[in-house]
Amino acid sequence: SVPPGVLPLCRQPPAWGRAARQCPSLLQPPDLQLAPRRAFSNNKILVELDESSGVATMKFKSPPVNSLSLEFLTEFCISLEKLENDRACRGVILTSAVPKIFSSGLDITEMCGKSTEHYAEFWRAVQETWLRLYSSNMVTVAVVNGSSPAGGCLLALSCDYRIMAENPKFSIGLNEAQLGIVAPFWFKDTFVNVVGHRIAERSLQLGSLHPAPEAREIGIVDELVPEEKLQEKAAAVMAQWLALPDHARQLTKSMMRKPVLDRLVAHREEDIQNFISFISKESIQKSLRRYMEMLKKKKG
Amino acid sequence: SVPPGVLPLCRQPPAWGRAARQCPSLLQPPDLQLAPRRAFSNNKILVELDESSGVATMKFKSPPVNSLSLEFLTEFCISLEKLENDRACRGVILTSAVPKIFSSGLDITEMCGKSTEHYAEFWRAVQETWLRLYSSNMVTVAVVNGSSPAGGCLLALSCDYRIMAENPKFSIGLNEAQLGIVAPFWFKDTFVNVVGHRIAERSLQLGSLHPAPEAREIGIVDELVPEEKLQEKAAAVMAQWLALPDHARQLTKSMMRKPVLDRLVAHREEDIQNFISFISKESIQKSLRRYMEMLKKKKG
Amino acid sequence: SVPPGVLPLCRQPPAWGRAARQCPSLLQPPDLQLAPRRAFSNNKILVELDESSGVATMKFKSPPVNSLSLEFLTEFCISLEKLENDRACRGVILTSAVPKIFSSGLDITEMCGKSTEHYAEFWRAVQETWLRLYSSNMVTVAVVNGSSPAGGCLLALSCDYRIMAENPKFSIGLNEAQLGIVAPFWFKDTFVNVVGHRIAERSLQLGSLHPAPEAREIGIVDELVPEEKLQEKAAAVMAQWLALPDHARQLTKSMMRKPVLDRLVAHREEDIQNFISFISKESIQKSLRRYMEMLKKKKG
């Protein structure tokens, strides 16, 4: 499902690809291999595969706010790729193990006071995450069980379906403009594909974080469900989508999303350079530092 | 109105074009020519033109389900072209003479166990139908008085306005994915132009057939009307659209639809080859045969 | 904010550009320069800048109907450019000083019985107006306090936000087709960006003028407010938009609108030629003359 031209996240031959399928022992204890429910936990994401339904769950468990650090993104891509190549897996649910937060978005510490090389590596991982998730052959469902600003919102927008907890305290949106930064064009393209041009234009300019009811109304999420029913609902949605023949569904999904995927693939290096030169500006660095100070004080 | 590059459906000089206008006797009994209401009935479609209003009705009468066979499509194109070139005709209503069904979509028997040449001819006729209908200079109104899956839905989507019977038992949608096949890109483009990207993405992937109330809600049809009021409503809608000067309305329509029409015209032969290689796959043939068996048993 | 390739409206070096910022005395009486509220009134538009909020108001005062004559458009562009280059100004409100009408759109007398050169000059000014307004770096809010057909609607659509008086007697829409003329592609693109393809297609073909409640429902305007609360609401909306850092908001706006702006810039001369050859047609001239006669009789 990965579009042509997408570079592998790691330079070494992928340990989680076709090879992995042949020797799963590299990835998990052999005694779990035949169990109906397999789990492999890494540092940041707990992955469970229910072999009877063919549905995996990726649970973000990187407190305090599931921020998307380079380590998180790398683990996300590896886990997703593993599932993508696992014939037993046809669908993935993304959700959070941290109360009240789905994901807070890109980790600001990765963008502050680091080297140009680091910025490049980090941004390539952000791109890779989106390219793999948005083009996944699996059915992808986001169970947004907490707030989900910026990059967290992008993860949800990249799925096939979004269920959000019916809690007006939780909000979601591409609020980059609030921090003085600009959502990249492929964040914008993904957003426009979900909510249309007008709503995207207004929401992006205002950097809006939409409370759950408003997010439902303007189409950022597909439905709201009481928190205790999220899992049940996700299973039902998954069953509906998995009732379709994989091949036709996958080709249809690709037809809908390819133009937007192709655009990043065609401009990937340029997009990295843009990010580096933007993030390296002293004014931006200053504004991010101020923001981090504020977050620290809040916690303290 | 036919975009440049559109090949005539038949190779011989069109008998229904400008020439036809000069000798209408070729097409219908001379004694009907001056009557205020002219009718010409072929095998599959009954065409009536009300000269006082300038509105023609094309009534599909190909039981049991108005499936779009090569014969049906050829007749559709010829009839539409006749009306297009008839100065007395400014609008067309598409509807069904078969109870409970508008059209069941492409005739599966045309796609099953036939020669490559046949597949090419059939697919060219499907393209031609859409190119002519979507680019028609006339005002086109679909009166969806029954269910309308797949290609039947495409016919409705290609009109300027869609009225559906207010009957939750009738459903409409591009449900190709349910049969394991993929709606071509120009079905998708037409759908996106009507309902937007997000609704199209979800509906196409799920191969959804939307009951009339839902179809109205998501914008597949413009309004629901009790079955006995459909004709009356269609006449009123037609009158509203025909109140506009033809020339400005036609140029506006063309401006809106040209990009999507041009895309098929530019990739027409490629699209035929894609269809042939897809439909010729043993797995697809098997799935279509299974589907036809199921339909036969249902009837039996 | 003006896209590359946009020709200056006037041939002489812009008196209202960077130079103007250095010598504002060219533009307004020196004694007003330090006042908290500055005003400069020209013939057709009253411009007031509230320096404490950074918000300017451009009030159309060209009775009887604020029609967009060459003089009006030239003044509009000069005023907008002045504000654009004034560091004290971050947002503009467009509204009308004429009761019951926001703007009636392009001045038909400019398109009737004039020379080819005049048509070219007029059309270039129409393009310039849209290019400058749609790409403005300032926050732009339309306070639609009266009816707003055709070009008047375009002005509103080109803003960031639209508030309309809650009065069902006021209507808004791109009704060009009613006059037998066709909205240019960039009117259409702007409209599609606001209401989506389907609503634009239908509304443009029918040349619909939507009463305020309907305009709100289909998204032409963002909200309706009782007439006496319009100014208060506009100030509140402006404050919300101005709370964002300018730079991020401007880059986001440009990202959303650039494709549509670029399209006119790339086809500008062609678009002028199209306008000239269309408007010079005897049939169109006749229809415009008839329309003007009708308007005169109405008044008389």
GROMACS .gro file of C-alpha atoms in nm, chain B:
model
  300
  301SER     CA    1  -2.237   1.914  -2.607
  302VAL     CA    2  -2.031   1.602  -2.665
  303PRO     CA    3  -1.670   1.677  -2.570
  304PRO     CA    4  -1.408   1.666  -2.844
  305GLY     CA    5  -1.262   1.323  -2.890
  306VAL     CA    6  -1.580   1.137  -2.808
  307LEU     CA    7  -1.616   0.868  -3.067
  308PRO     CA    8  -1.960   0.817  -3.212
  309LEU     CA    9  -2.121   0.508  -3.071
  310CYS     CA   10  -2.182   0.370  -3.417
  311ARG     CA   11  -1.935   0.390  -3.700
  312GLN     CA   12  -2.186   0.486  -3.970
  313PRO     CA   13  -2.283   0.850  -4.010
  314PRO     CA   14  -2.528   0.929  -3.731
  315ALA     CA   15  -2.883   0.874  -3.852
  316TRP     CA   16  -3.016   1.064  -3.553
  317GLY     CA   17  -2.806   1.378  -3.577
  318ARG     CA   18  -2.850   1.690  -3.786
  319ALA     CA   19  -2.950   1.473  -4.078
  320ALA     CA   20  -3.228   1.326  -3.871
  321ARG     CA   21  -3.366   1.668  -3.803
  322GLN     CA   22  -3.404   1.720  -4.174
  323CYS     CA   23  -3.582   1.391  -4.232
  324PRO     CA   24  -3.764   1.298  -3.915
  325SER     CA   25  -3.965   1.048  -4.114
  326LEU     CA   26  -3.671   0.816  -4.077
  327LEU     CA   27  -3.736   0.807  -3.711
  328GLN     CA   28  -4.108   0.823  -3.662
  329PRO     CA   29  -4.436   0.804  -3.853
  330PRO     CA   30  -4.491   1.132  -4.041
  331ASP     CA   31  -4.842   1.171  -3.906
  332LEU     CA   32  -4.700   1.211  -3.559
  333GLN     CA   33  -4.462   1.486  -3.655
  334LEU     CA   34  -4.695   1.779  -3.602
  335ALA     CA   35  -4.880   1.638  -3.307
  336PRO     CA   36  -4.822   1.828  -2.982
  337ARG     CA   37  -4.705   1.507  -2.815
  338ARG     CA   38  -4.478   1.279  -3.011
  339ALA     CA   39  -4.377   0.934  -2.904
  340PHE     CA   40  -4.127   0.690  -3.040
  341SER     CA   41  -4.092   0.362  -2.870
  342ASN     CA   42  -3.803   0.129  -2.918
  343ASN     CA   43  -3.737  -0.197  -2.743
  344LYS     CA   44  -3.606  -0.079  -2.411
  345ILE     CA   45  -3.697   0.285  -2.367
  346LEU     CA   46  -4.018   0.473  -2.432
  347VAL     CA   47  -3.955   0.830  -2.537
  348GLU     CA   48  -4.228   1.092  -2.530
  349LEU     CA   49  -4.182   1.456  -2.618
  350ASP     CA   50  -4.431   1.715  -2.501
  351GLU     CA   51  -4.380   1.989  -2.755
  352SER     CA   52  -4.573   2.250  -2.562
  353SER     CA   53  -4.331   2.237  -2.269
  354GLY     CA   54  -4.027   2.121  -2.464
  355VAL     CA   55  -3.981   1.838  -2.216
  356ALA     CA   56  -3.920   1.478  -2.317
  357THR     CA   57  -3.956   1.174  -2.094
  358MET     CA   58  -3.737   0.868  -2.136
  359LYS     CA   59  -3.911   0.578  -1.962
  360PHE     CA   60  -3.703   0.267  -1.906
  361LYS     CA   61  -3.913  -0.040  -1.989
  362SER     CA   62  -3.677  -0.331  -1.985
  363PRO     CA   63  -3.813  -0.577  -1.728
  364PRO     CA   64  -3.744  -0.728  -1.493
  365VAL     CA   65  -3.495  -0.466  -1.365
  366ASN     CA   66  -3.397  -0.224  -1.644
  367SER     CA   67  -3.047  -0.360  -1.648
  368LEU     CA   68  -2.807  -0.166  -1.867
  369SER     CA   69  -2.732  -0.411  -2.145
  370LEU     CA   70  -2.542  -0.318  -2.459
  371GLU     CA   71  -2.876  -0.294  -2.638
  372PHE     CA   72  -3.024  -0.069  -2.367
  373LEU     CA   73  -2.723   0.163  -2.365
  374THR     CA   74  -2.714   0.190  -2.744
  375GLU     CA   75  -3.080   0.277  -2.751
  376PHE     CA   76  -3.029   0.526  -2.468
  377CYS     CA   77  -2.753   0.707  -2.656
  378ILE     CA   78  -2.950   0.715  -2.980
  379SER     CA   79  -3.262   0.847  -2.808
  380LEU     CA   80  -3.069   1.109  -2.615
  381GLU     CA   81  -2.889   1.223  -2.928
  382LYS     CA   82  -3.218   1.249  -3.115
  383LEU     CA   83  -3.360   1.473  -2.845
  384GLU     CA   84  -3.037   1.671  -2.819
  385ASN     CA   85  -3.069   1.762  -3.185
  386ASP     CA   86  -3.440   1.831  -3.171
  387ARG     CA   87  -3.498   2.205  -3.138
  388ALA     CA   88  -3.838   2.138  -2.986
  389CYS     CA   89  -3.676   1.962  -2.691
  390ARG     CA   90  -3.502   2.152  -2.406
  391GLY     CA   91  -3.530   1.910  -2.116
  392VAL     CA   92  -3.541   1.536  -2.047
  393ILE     CA   93  -3.686   1.342  -1.757
  394LEU     CA   94  -3.540   0.996  -1.694
  395THR     CA   95  -3.770   0.753  -1.517
  396SER     CA   96  -3.877   0.390  -1.508
  397ALA     CA   97  -4.184   0.210  -1.634
  398VAL     CA   98  -4.093  -0.096  -1.427
  399PRO     CA   99  -4.239  -0.097  -1.073
  400LYS     CA  100  -3.998  -0.064  -0.779
  401ILE     CA  101  -3.683  -0.032  -0.986
  402PHE     CA  102  -3.526   0.267  -1.159
  403SER     CA  103  -3.239   0.068  -1.304
  404SER     CA  104  -3.037  -0.215  -1.156
  405GLY     CA  105  -2.718  -0.096  -1.326
  406LEU     CA  106  -2.483  -0.262  -1.572
  407ASP     CA  107  -2.603  -0.593  -1.709
  408ILE     CA  108  -2.380  -0.859  -1.556
  409THR     CA  109  -2.442  -1.101  -1.843
  410GLU     CA  110  -2.251  -0.858  -2.067
  411MET     CA  111  -1.948  -0.893  -1.841
  412CYS     CA  112  -1.950  -1.269  -1.793
  413GLY     CA  113  -1.797  -1.529  -2.025
  414LYS     CA  114  -1.778  -1.298  -2.325
  415SER     CA  115  -1.495  -1.214  -2.565
  416THR     CA  116  -1.245  -0.933  -2.518
  417GLU     CA  117  -1.403  -0.758  -2.817
  418HIS     CA  118  -1.742  -0.775  -2.653
  419TYR     CA  119  -1.609  -0.632  -2.327
  420ALA     CA  120  -1.451  -0.344  -2.520
  421GLU     CA  121  -1.771  -0.269  -2.710
  422PHE     CA  122  -1.979  -0.287  -2.395
  423TRP     CA  123  -1.750  -0.063  -2.194
  424ARG     CA  124  -1.732   0.193  -2.474
  425ALA     CA  125  -2.111   0.208  -2.468
  426VAL     CA  126  -2.109   0.263  -2.090
  427GLN     CA  127  -1.860   0.548  -2.132
  428GLU     CA  128  -2.058   0.694  -2.421
  429THR     CA  129  -2.379   0.694  -2.219
  430TRP     CA  130  -2.218   0.885  -1.936
  431LEU     CA  131  -2.033   1.128  -2.163
  432ARG     CA  132  -2.352   1.217  -2.347
  433LEU     CA  133  -2.575   1.239  -2.041
  434TYR     CA  134  -2.331   1.426  -1.816
  435SER     CA  135  -2.256   1.679  -2.090
  436SER     CA  136  -2.610   1.714  -2.221
  437ASN     CA  137  -2.714   2.062  -2.326
  438MET     CA  138  -3.066   1.981  -2.214
  439VAL     CA  139  -3.191   2.011  -1.858
  440THR     CA  140  -3.184   1.655  -1.723
  441VAL     CA  141  -3.398   1.544  -1.430
  442ALA     CA  142  -3.394   1.195  -1.280
  443VAL     CA  143  -3.721   1.076  -1.134
  444VAL     CA  144  -3.596   0.785  -0.927
  445ASN     CA  145  -3.917   0.589  -0.877
  446GLY     CA  146  -3.752   0.271  -0.752
  447SER     CA  147  -3.421   0.128  -0.640
  448SER     CA  148  -3.114   0.238  -0.826
  449PRO     CA  149  -2.789   0.056  -0.752
  450ALA     CA  150  -2.452   0.095  -0.930
  451GLY     CA  151  -2.490   0.203  -1.295
  452GLY     CA  152  -2.852   0.299  -1.223
  453CYS     CA  153  -2.724   0.539  -0.960
  454LEU     CA  154  -2.470   0.676  -1.208
  455LEU     CA  155  -2.750   0.767  -1.452
  456ALA     CA  156  -2.926   0.960  -1.175
  457LEU     CA  157  -2.604   1.128  -1.056
  458SER     CA  158  -2.535   1.248  -1.410
  459CYS     CA  159  -2.857   1.449  -1.428
  460ASP     CA  160  -2.898   1.811  -1.321
  461TYR     CA  161  -3.152   1.727  -1.052
  462ARG     CA  162  -3.270   1.414  -0.872
  463ILE     CA  163  -3.616   1.353  -0.728
  464MET     CA  164  -3.672   1.021  -0.549
  465ALA     CA  165  -3.986   0.846  -0.435
  466GLU     CA  166  -4.034   0.888  -0.060
  467ASN     CA  167  -4.020   0.516   0.004
  468PRO     CA  168  -3.761   0.379   0.248
  469LYS     CA  169  -3.775   0.045   0.065
  470PHE     CA  170  -3.610   0.206  -0.237
  471SER     CA  171  -3.238   0.251  -0.214
  472ILE     CA  172  -2.967   0.407  -0.428
  473GLY     CA  173  -2.587   0.399  -0.430
  474LEU     CA  174  -2.268   0.297  -0.604
  475ASN     CA  175  -2.250  -0.046  -0.442
  476GLU     CA  176  -1.991  -0.198  -0.676
  477ALA     CA  177  -1.757  -0.287  -0.388
  478GLN     CA  178  -2.021  -0.527  -0.255
  479LEU     CA  179  -1.977  -0.736  -0.569
  480GLY     CA  180  -1.601  -0.728  -0.538
  481ILE     CA  181  -1.563  -0.482  -0.823
  482VAL     CA  182  -1.444  -0.121  -0.825
  483ALA     CA  183  -1.637   0.178  -0.955
  484PRO     CA  184  -1.430   0.341  -1.232
  485PHE     CA  185  -1.271   0.679  -1.163
  486TRP     CA  186  -1.535   0.871  -1.356
  487PHE     CA  187  -1.818   0.712  -1.155
  488LYS     CA  188  -1.622   0.831  -0.851
  489ASP     CA  189  -1.564   1.181  -0.994
  490THR     CA  190  -1.935   1.218  -1.070
  491PHE     CA  191  -2.020   1.101  -0.719
  492VAL     CA  192  -1.771   1.337  -0.553
  493ASN     CA  193  -1.915   1.629  -0.752
  494VAL     CA  194  -2.254   1.552  -0.599
  495VAL     CA  195  -2.184   1.450  -0.238
  496GLY     CA  196  -1.826   1.565  -0.172
  497HIS     CA  197  -1.510   1.369  -0.101
  498ARG     CA  198  -1.576   1.232   0.247
  499ILE     CA  199  -1.923   1.092   0.186
  500ALA     CA  200  -1.809   0.944  -0.145
  501GLU     CA  201  -1.504   0.782   0.013
  502ARG     CA  202  -1.706   0.609   0.280
  503SER     CA  203  -2.000   0.514   0.063
  504LEU     CA  204  -1.784   0.373  -0.216
  505GLN     CA  205  -1.565   0.171   0.019
  506LEU     CA  206  -1.868   0.020   0.190
  507GLY     CA  207  -2.057  -0.022  -0.135
  508SER     CA  208  -2.351   0.134   0.044
  509LEU     CA  209  -2.706   0.128  -0.084
  510HIS     CA  210  -2.876   0.419   0.086
  511PRO     CA  211  -3.250   0.404   0.162
  512ALA     CA  212  -3.429   0.708   0.017
  513PRO     CA  213  -3.434   0.914   0.341
  514GLU     CA  214  -3.061   0.864   0.393
  515ALA     CA  215  -2.991   0.933   0.025
  516ARG     CA  216  -3.167   1.268   0.071
  517GLU     CA  217  -2.978   1.344   0.388
  518ILE     CA  218  -2.634   1.289   0.238
  519GLY     CA  219  -2.724   1.465  -0.086
  520ILE     CA  220  -2.736   1.180  -0.337
  521VAL     CA  221  -3.085   1.297  -0.431
  522ASP     CA  222  -3.216   1.652  -0.404
  523GLU     CA  223  -3.560   1.580  -0.270
  524LEU     CA  224  -3.808   1.309  -0.176
  525VAL     CA  225  -4.166   1.320  -0.298
  526PRO     CA  226  -4.458   1.081  -0.246
  527GLU     CA  227  -4.469   0.842  -0.539
  528GLU     CA  228  -4.797   0.976  -0.679
  529LYS     CA  229  -4.655   1.331  -0.690
  530LEU     CA  230  -4.333   1.249  -0.874
  531GLN     CA  231  -4.451   1.354  -1.221
  532GLU     CA  232  -4.603   1.676  -1.099
  533LYS     CA  233  -4.288   1.763  -0.907
  534ALA     CA  234  -4.066   1.680  -1.204
  535ALA     CA  235  -4.271   1.913  -1.424
  536ALA     CA  236  -4.237   2.193  -1.169
  537VAL     CA  237  -3.861   2.145  -1.136
  538MET     CA  238  -3.827   2.134  -1.513
  539ALA     CA  239  -4.023   2.457  -1.550
  540GLN     CA  240  -3.793   2.627  -1.298
  541TRP     CA  241  -3.480   2.520  -1.484
  542LEU     CA  242  -3.624   2.598  -1.827
  543ALA     CA  243  -3.708   2.952  -1.716
  544LEU     CA  244  -3.340   3.032  -1.756
  545PRO     CA  245  -3.193   3.133  -2.092
  546ASP     CA  246  -3.053   2.811  -2.247
  547HIS     CA  247  -2.722   2.954  -2.356
  548ALA     CA  248  -2.605   3.088  -2.019
  549ARG     CA  249  -2.729   2.777  -1.840
  550GLN     CA  250  -2.549   2.546  -2.084
  551LEU     CA  251  -2.219   2.733  -2.063
  552THR     CA  252  -2.241   2.731  -1.683
  553LYS     CA  253  -2.311   2.358  -1.677
  554SER     CA  254  -2.022   2.292  -1.909
  555MET     CA  255  -1.787   2.503  -1.695
  556MET     CA  256  -1.881   2.296  -1.389
  557ARG     CA  257  -1.855   1.954  -1.553
  558LYS     CA  258  -1.584   1.990  -1.814
  559PRO     CA  259  -1.282   1.893  -1.598
  560VAL     CA  260  -1.439   1.560  -1.509
  561LEU     CA  261  -1.560   1.493  -1.865
  562ASP     CA  262  -1.219   1.582  -2.007
  563ARG     CA  263  -1.055   1.333  -1.775
  564LEU     CA  264  -1.239   1.037  -1.921
  565VAL     CA  265  -1.200   1.164  -2.276
  566ALA     CA  266  -0.823   1.186  -2.218
  567HIS     CA  267  -0.803   0.833  -2.074
  568ARG     CA  268  -1.079   0.658  -2.261
  569GLU     CA  269  -0.885   0.378  -2.430
  570GLU     CA  270  -0.681   0.317  -2.116
  571ASP     CA  271  -1.004   0.291  -1.919
  572ILE     CA  272  -1.136   0.031  -2.164
  573GLN     CA  273  -0.816  -0.172  -2.133
  574ASN     CA  274  -0.836  -0.151  -1.754
  575PHE     CA  275  -1.192  -0.275  -1.762
  576ILE     CA  276  -1.105  -0.565  -1.991
  577SER     CA  277  -0.809  -0.683  -1.789
  578PHE     CA  278  -1.001  -0.650  -1.462
  579ILE     CA  279  -1.316  -0.822  -1.581
  580SER     CA  280  -1.122  -1.102  -1.752
  581LYS     CA  281  -0.961  -1.214  -1.425
  582GLU     CA  282  -1.070  -1.561  -1.326
  583SER     CA  283  -1.143  -1.448  -0.969
  584ILE     CA  284  -1.374  -1.171  -1.092
  585GLN     CA  285  -1.550  -1.397  -1.341
  586LYS     CA  286  -1.606  -1.650  -1.064
  587SER     CA  287  -1.749  -1.390  -0.832
  588LEU     CA  288  -1.983  -1.259  -1.103
  589ARG     CA  289  -2.098  -1.613  -1.189
  590ARG     CA  290  -2.170  -1.676  -0.822
  591TYR     CA  291  -2.368  -1.354  -0.807
  592MET     CA  292  -2.572  -1.448  -1.115
  593GLU     CA  293  -2.648  -1.792  -0.970
  594MET     CA  294  -2.774  -1.620  -0.657
  595LEU     CA  295  -2.998  -1.390  -0.861
  596LYS     CA  296  -3.139  -1.686  -1.056
  597LYS     CA  297  -3.220  -1.875  -0.738
  598LYS     CA  298  -3.390  -1.567  -0.595
  599LYS     CA  299  -3.614  -1.546  -0.899
  600GLY     CA  300  -3.681  -1.922  -0.913
   0.00000   0.00000   0.00000
